[in-house]
Short mmCIF file of C-alpha atoms in Angstrom, two decimals:
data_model
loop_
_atom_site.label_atom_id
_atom_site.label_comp_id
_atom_site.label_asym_id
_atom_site.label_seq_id
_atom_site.Cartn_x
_atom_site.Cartn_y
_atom_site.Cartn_z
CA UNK A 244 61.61 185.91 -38.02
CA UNK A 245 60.36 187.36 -34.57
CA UNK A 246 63.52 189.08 -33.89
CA UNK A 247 63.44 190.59 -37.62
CA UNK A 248 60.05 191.78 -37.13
CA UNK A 249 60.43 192.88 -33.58
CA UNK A 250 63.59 195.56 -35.12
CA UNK A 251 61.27 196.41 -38.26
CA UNK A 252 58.37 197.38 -35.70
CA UNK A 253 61.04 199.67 -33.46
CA UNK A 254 62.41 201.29 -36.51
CA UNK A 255 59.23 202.19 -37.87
CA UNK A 256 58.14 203.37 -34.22
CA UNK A 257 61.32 205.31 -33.96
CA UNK A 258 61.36 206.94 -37.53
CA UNK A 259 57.95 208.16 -36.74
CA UNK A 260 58.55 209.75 -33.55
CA UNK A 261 62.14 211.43 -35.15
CA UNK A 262 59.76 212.60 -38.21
CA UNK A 263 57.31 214.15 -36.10
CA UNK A 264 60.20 216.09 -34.48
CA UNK A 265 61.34 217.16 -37.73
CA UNK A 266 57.86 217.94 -39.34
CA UNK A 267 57.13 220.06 -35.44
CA UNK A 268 60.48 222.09 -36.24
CA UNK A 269 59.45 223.19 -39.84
CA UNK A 270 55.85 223.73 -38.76
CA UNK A 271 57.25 226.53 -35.86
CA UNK A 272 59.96 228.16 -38.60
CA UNK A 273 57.15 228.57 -40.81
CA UNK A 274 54.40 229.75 -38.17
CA UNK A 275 57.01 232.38 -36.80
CA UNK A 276 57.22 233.41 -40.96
CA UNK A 277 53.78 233.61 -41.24
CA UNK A 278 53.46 235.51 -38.14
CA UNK A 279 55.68 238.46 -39.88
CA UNK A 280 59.39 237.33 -38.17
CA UNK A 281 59.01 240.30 -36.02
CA UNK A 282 59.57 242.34 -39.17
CA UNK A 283 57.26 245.40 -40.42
CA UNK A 284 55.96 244.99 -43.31
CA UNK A 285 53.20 247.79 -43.45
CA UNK A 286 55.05 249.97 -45.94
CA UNK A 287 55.97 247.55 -48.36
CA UNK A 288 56.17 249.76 -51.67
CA UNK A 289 58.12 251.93 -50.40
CA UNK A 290 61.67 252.76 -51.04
CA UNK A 291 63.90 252.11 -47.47
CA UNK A 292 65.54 254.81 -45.89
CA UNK A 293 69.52 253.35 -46.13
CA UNK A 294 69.37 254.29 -42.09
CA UNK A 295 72.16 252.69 -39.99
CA UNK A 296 71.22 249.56 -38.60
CA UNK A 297 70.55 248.92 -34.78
CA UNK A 298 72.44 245.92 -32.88
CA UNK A 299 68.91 244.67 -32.22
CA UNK A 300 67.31 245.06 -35.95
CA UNK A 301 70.43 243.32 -37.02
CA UNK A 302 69.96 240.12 -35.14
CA UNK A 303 66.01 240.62 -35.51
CA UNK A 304 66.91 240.22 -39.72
CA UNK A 305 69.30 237.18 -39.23
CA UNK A 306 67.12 235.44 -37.00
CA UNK A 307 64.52 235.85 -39.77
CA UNK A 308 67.34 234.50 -42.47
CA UNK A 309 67.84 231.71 -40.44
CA UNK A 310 64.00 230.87 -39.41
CA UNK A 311 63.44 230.94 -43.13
CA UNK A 312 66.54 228.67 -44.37
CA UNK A 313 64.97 225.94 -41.54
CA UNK A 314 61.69 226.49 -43.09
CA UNK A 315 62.89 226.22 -46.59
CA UNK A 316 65.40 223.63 -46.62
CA UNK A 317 64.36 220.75 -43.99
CA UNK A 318 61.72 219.46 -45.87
CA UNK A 319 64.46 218.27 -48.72
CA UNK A 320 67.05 217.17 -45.99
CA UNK A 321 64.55 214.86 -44.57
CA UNK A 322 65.26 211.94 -46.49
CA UNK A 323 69.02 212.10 -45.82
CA UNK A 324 68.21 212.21 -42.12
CA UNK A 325 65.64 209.44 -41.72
CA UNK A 326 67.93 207.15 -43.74
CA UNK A 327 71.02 208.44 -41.21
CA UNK A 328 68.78 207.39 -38.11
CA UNK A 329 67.71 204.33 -39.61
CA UNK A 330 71.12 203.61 -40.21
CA UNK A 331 72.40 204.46 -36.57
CA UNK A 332 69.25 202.46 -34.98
CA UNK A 333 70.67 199.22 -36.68
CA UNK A 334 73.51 199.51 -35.07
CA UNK A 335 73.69 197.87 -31.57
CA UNK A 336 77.05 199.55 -30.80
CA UNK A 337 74.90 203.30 -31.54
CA UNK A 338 73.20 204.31 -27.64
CA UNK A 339 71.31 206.98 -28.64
CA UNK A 340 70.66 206.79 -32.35
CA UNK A 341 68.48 209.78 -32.74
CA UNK A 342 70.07 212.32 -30.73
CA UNK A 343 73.26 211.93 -33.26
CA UNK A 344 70.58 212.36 -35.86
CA UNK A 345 69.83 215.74 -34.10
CA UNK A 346 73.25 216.65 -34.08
CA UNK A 347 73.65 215.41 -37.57
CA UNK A 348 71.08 218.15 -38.54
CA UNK A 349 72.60 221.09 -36.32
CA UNK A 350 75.65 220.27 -38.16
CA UNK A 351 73.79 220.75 -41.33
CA UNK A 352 72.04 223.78 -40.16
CA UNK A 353 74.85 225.52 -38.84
CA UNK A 354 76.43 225.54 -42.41
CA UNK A 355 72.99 227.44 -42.92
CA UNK A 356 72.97 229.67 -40.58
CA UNK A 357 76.73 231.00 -42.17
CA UNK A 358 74.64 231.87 -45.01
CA UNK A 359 71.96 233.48 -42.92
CA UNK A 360 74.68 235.81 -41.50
CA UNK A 361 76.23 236.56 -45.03
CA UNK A 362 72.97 237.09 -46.23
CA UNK A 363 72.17 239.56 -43.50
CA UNK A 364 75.25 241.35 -44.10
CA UNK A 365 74.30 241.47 -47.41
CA UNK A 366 71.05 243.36 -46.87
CA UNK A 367 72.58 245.31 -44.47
CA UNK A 368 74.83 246.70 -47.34
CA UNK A 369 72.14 246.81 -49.55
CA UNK A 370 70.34 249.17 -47.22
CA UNK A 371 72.99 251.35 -46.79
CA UNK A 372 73.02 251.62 -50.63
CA UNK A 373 68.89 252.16 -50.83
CA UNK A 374 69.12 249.57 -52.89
CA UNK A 375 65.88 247.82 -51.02
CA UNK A 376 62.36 248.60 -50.77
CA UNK A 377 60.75 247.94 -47.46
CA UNK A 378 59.38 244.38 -48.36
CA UNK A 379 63.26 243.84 -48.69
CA UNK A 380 63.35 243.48 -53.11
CA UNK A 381 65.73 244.94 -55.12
CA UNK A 382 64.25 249.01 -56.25
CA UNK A 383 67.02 248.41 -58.98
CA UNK A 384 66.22 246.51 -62.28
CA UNK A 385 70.35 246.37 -63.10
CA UNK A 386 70.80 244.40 -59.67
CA UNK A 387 67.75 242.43 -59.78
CA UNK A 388 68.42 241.67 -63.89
CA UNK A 389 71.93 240.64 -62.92
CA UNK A 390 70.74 237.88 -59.79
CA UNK A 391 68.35 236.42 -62.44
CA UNK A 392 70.68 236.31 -64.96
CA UNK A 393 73.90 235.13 -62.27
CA UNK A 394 71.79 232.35 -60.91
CA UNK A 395 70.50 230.96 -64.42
CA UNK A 396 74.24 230.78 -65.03
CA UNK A 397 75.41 229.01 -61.81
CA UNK A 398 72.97 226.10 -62.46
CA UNK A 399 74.83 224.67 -65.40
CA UNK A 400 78.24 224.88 -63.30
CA UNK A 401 80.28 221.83 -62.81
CA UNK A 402 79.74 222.45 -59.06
CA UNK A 403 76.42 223.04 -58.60
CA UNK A 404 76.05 219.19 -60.32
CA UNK A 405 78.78 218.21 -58.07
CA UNK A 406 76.83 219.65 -55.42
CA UNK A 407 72.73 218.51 -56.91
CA UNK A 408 74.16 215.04 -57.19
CA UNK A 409 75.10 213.97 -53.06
CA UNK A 410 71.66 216.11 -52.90
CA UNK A 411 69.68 214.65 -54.21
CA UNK A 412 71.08 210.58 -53.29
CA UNK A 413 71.17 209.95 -49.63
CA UNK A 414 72.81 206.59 -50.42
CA UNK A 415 75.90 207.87 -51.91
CA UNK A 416 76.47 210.86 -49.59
CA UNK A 417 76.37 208.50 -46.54
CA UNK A 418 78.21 205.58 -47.91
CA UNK A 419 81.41 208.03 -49.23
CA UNK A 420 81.54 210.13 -46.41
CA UNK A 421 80.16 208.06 -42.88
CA UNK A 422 82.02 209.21 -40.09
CA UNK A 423 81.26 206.69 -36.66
CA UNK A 424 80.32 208.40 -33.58
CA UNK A 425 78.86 211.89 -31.84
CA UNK A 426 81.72 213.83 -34.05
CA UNK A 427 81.65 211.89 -36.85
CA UNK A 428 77.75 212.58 -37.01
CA UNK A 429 78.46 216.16 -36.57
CA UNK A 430 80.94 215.97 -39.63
CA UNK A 431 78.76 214.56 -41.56
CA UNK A 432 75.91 217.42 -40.99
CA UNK A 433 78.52 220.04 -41.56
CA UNK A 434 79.58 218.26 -45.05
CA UNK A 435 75.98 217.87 -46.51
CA UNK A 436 75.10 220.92 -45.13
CA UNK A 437 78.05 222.40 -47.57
CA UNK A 438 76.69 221.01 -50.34
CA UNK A 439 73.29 221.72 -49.69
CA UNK A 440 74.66 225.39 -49.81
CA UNK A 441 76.92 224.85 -52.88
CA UNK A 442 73.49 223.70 -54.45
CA UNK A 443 71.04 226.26 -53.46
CA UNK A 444 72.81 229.64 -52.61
CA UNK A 445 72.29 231.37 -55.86
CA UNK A 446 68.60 230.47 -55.97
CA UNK A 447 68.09 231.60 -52.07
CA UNK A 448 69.78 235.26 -53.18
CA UNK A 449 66.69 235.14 -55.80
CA UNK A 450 64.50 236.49 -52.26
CA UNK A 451 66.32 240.02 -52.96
CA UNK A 452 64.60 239.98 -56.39
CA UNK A 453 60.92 238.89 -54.79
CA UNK A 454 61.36 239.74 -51.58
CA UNK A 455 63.07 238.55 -48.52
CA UNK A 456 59.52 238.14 -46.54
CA UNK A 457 57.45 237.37 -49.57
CA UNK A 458 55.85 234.47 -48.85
CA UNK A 459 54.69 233.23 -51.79
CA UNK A 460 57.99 233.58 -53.60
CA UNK A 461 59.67 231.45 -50.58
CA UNK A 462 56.77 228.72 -51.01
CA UNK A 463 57.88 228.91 -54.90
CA UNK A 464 61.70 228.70 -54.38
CA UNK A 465 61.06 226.03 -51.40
CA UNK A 466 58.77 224.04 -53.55
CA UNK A 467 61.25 223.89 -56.01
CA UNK A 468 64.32 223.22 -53.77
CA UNK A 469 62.41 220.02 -53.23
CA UNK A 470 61.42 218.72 -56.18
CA UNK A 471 64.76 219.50 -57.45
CA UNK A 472 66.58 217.35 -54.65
CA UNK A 473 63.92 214.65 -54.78
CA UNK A 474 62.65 214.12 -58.06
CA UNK A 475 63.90 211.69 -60.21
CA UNK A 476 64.48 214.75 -62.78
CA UNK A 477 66.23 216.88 -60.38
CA UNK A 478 69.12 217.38 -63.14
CA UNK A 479 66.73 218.61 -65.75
CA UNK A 480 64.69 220.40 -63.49
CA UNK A 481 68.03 222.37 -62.47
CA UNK A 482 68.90 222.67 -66.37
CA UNK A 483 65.59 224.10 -67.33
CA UNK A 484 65.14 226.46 -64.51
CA UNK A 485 68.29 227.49 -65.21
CA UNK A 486 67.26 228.23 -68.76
CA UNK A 487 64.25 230.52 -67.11
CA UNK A 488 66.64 232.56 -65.00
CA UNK A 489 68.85 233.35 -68.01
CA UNK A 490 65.95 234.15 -69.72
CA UNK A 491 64.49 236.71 -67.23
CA UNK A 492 67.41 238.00 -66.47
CA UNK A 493 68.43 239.05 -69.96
CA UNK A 494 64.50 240.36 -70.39
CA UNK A 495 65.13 242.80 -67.33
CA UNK A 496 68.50 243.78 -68.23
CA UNK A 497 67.21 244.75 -71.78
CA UNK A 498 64.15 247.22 -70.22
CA UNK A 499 66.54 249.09 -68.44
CA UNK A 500 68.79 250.40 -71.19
#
């Protein structure tokens, strides 16, 4: 019974110290958001020039993506990771349990920073079109009507369930696709973090019709993300924002003809 309580006391001890890491890595994404991302915002309203972007303002905007997809999307991987530790500190044959937790999350956050890039490529073009005010939202109703509308859509696809269901149930994800080892941990990040994107990319392209650096709509969207992922409703969560999104979208649509 010693022994027993002796592991319970070192996982607990262990899963804090990993969780503070965790909560210490979302805390700096989202003081460098709150801190601008090294972006000007002081002409929000107005239209942006579609000026040629420099090397420099390029990286500047996907280090911002990328800052804001940690921010945004740790908080509902959390779960999966604690339970992967936990899992790895049980095992005696497992060295260093937490630092293939770490990788396990790079893996996952590499699949996120792919979508950082496409997303900055996507402004970029977006830009060039002057399709973008300064606070980086859609200046066209059609494009911003059509995102609404597009995402509504994508949350009653067979994929996004697909996708919403290893989400949102640690247990399942890890039993069907465990992988032993520094790779196999590395896999495994990479996998969930391509369902993690298979489940949320539509609603992160919803910051061109808010804004990319408007905070409150990435507290709404993150907010959401979560409860979503965690809540024992996640499904009809996704159904009736879903709903929403169709809704608006068709509303905006109609006041521009």
């Amino acid at each position: 019974m010693s022994e027993t309580s002796a592991l319970e006391n070192v996982l607990r001890h262990d899963r804090l110290i990993f969780a503070g890491g965790i909560a210490a890595v979302m805390a700096l994404a989202w003081a460098y958001l709150l801190a601008g991302a090294g972006i000007d915002m002081s002409m929000a309203d107005m239209p942006m020039d579609p000026t040629p972007w420099t090397p420099s303002y390029a990286v500047l905007v996907f280090v911002m993506w990328l800052t804001m997809m940690v921010a945004m999307m740790i908080s509902s991987v959390a779960p999966m990771v604690l339970l992967f530790a936990a899992l790895k500190r049980k095992q005696s044959a497992t060295p260093s349990p937490f630092a293939e937790a770490w990788i396990f999350l790079c893996g996952y956050l590499v699949i996120w920073a792919g979508f950082s890039l496409a997303a900055t490529l996507a402004q970029w073009q977006l830009d060039l079109a002057g399709l973008l005010s300064m606070a980086m939202a859609a200046t066209s109703a059609t494009l911003a009507g059509g995102v609404l509308l597009l995402a509504g859509l994508y949350q009653f696809t067979p994929l996004k369930r697909a996708c919403l269901r290893y989400c949102q149930n640690p247990v399942l994800f890890l039993s069907r696709h465990w992988r032993p080892g520094t790779a196999g941990a590395l896999r495994m990040g990479l996998r969930h973090g391509l369902y993690c994107l298979g489940c949320c990319w539509f609603l992160m392209a919803l910051l061109f019709v808010g804004g990319v650096m408007n905070l409150l709509w990435i507290v709404g969207i993150t907010v959401y993300v979560a409860c979503e992922k965690l809540l024992p409703v996640g499904h009809s969560l996704s159904y009736a924002a879903g709903a929403a999104l169709i809704v608006a979208g068709l509303i905006v649509l109609v006041h521009t003809t």
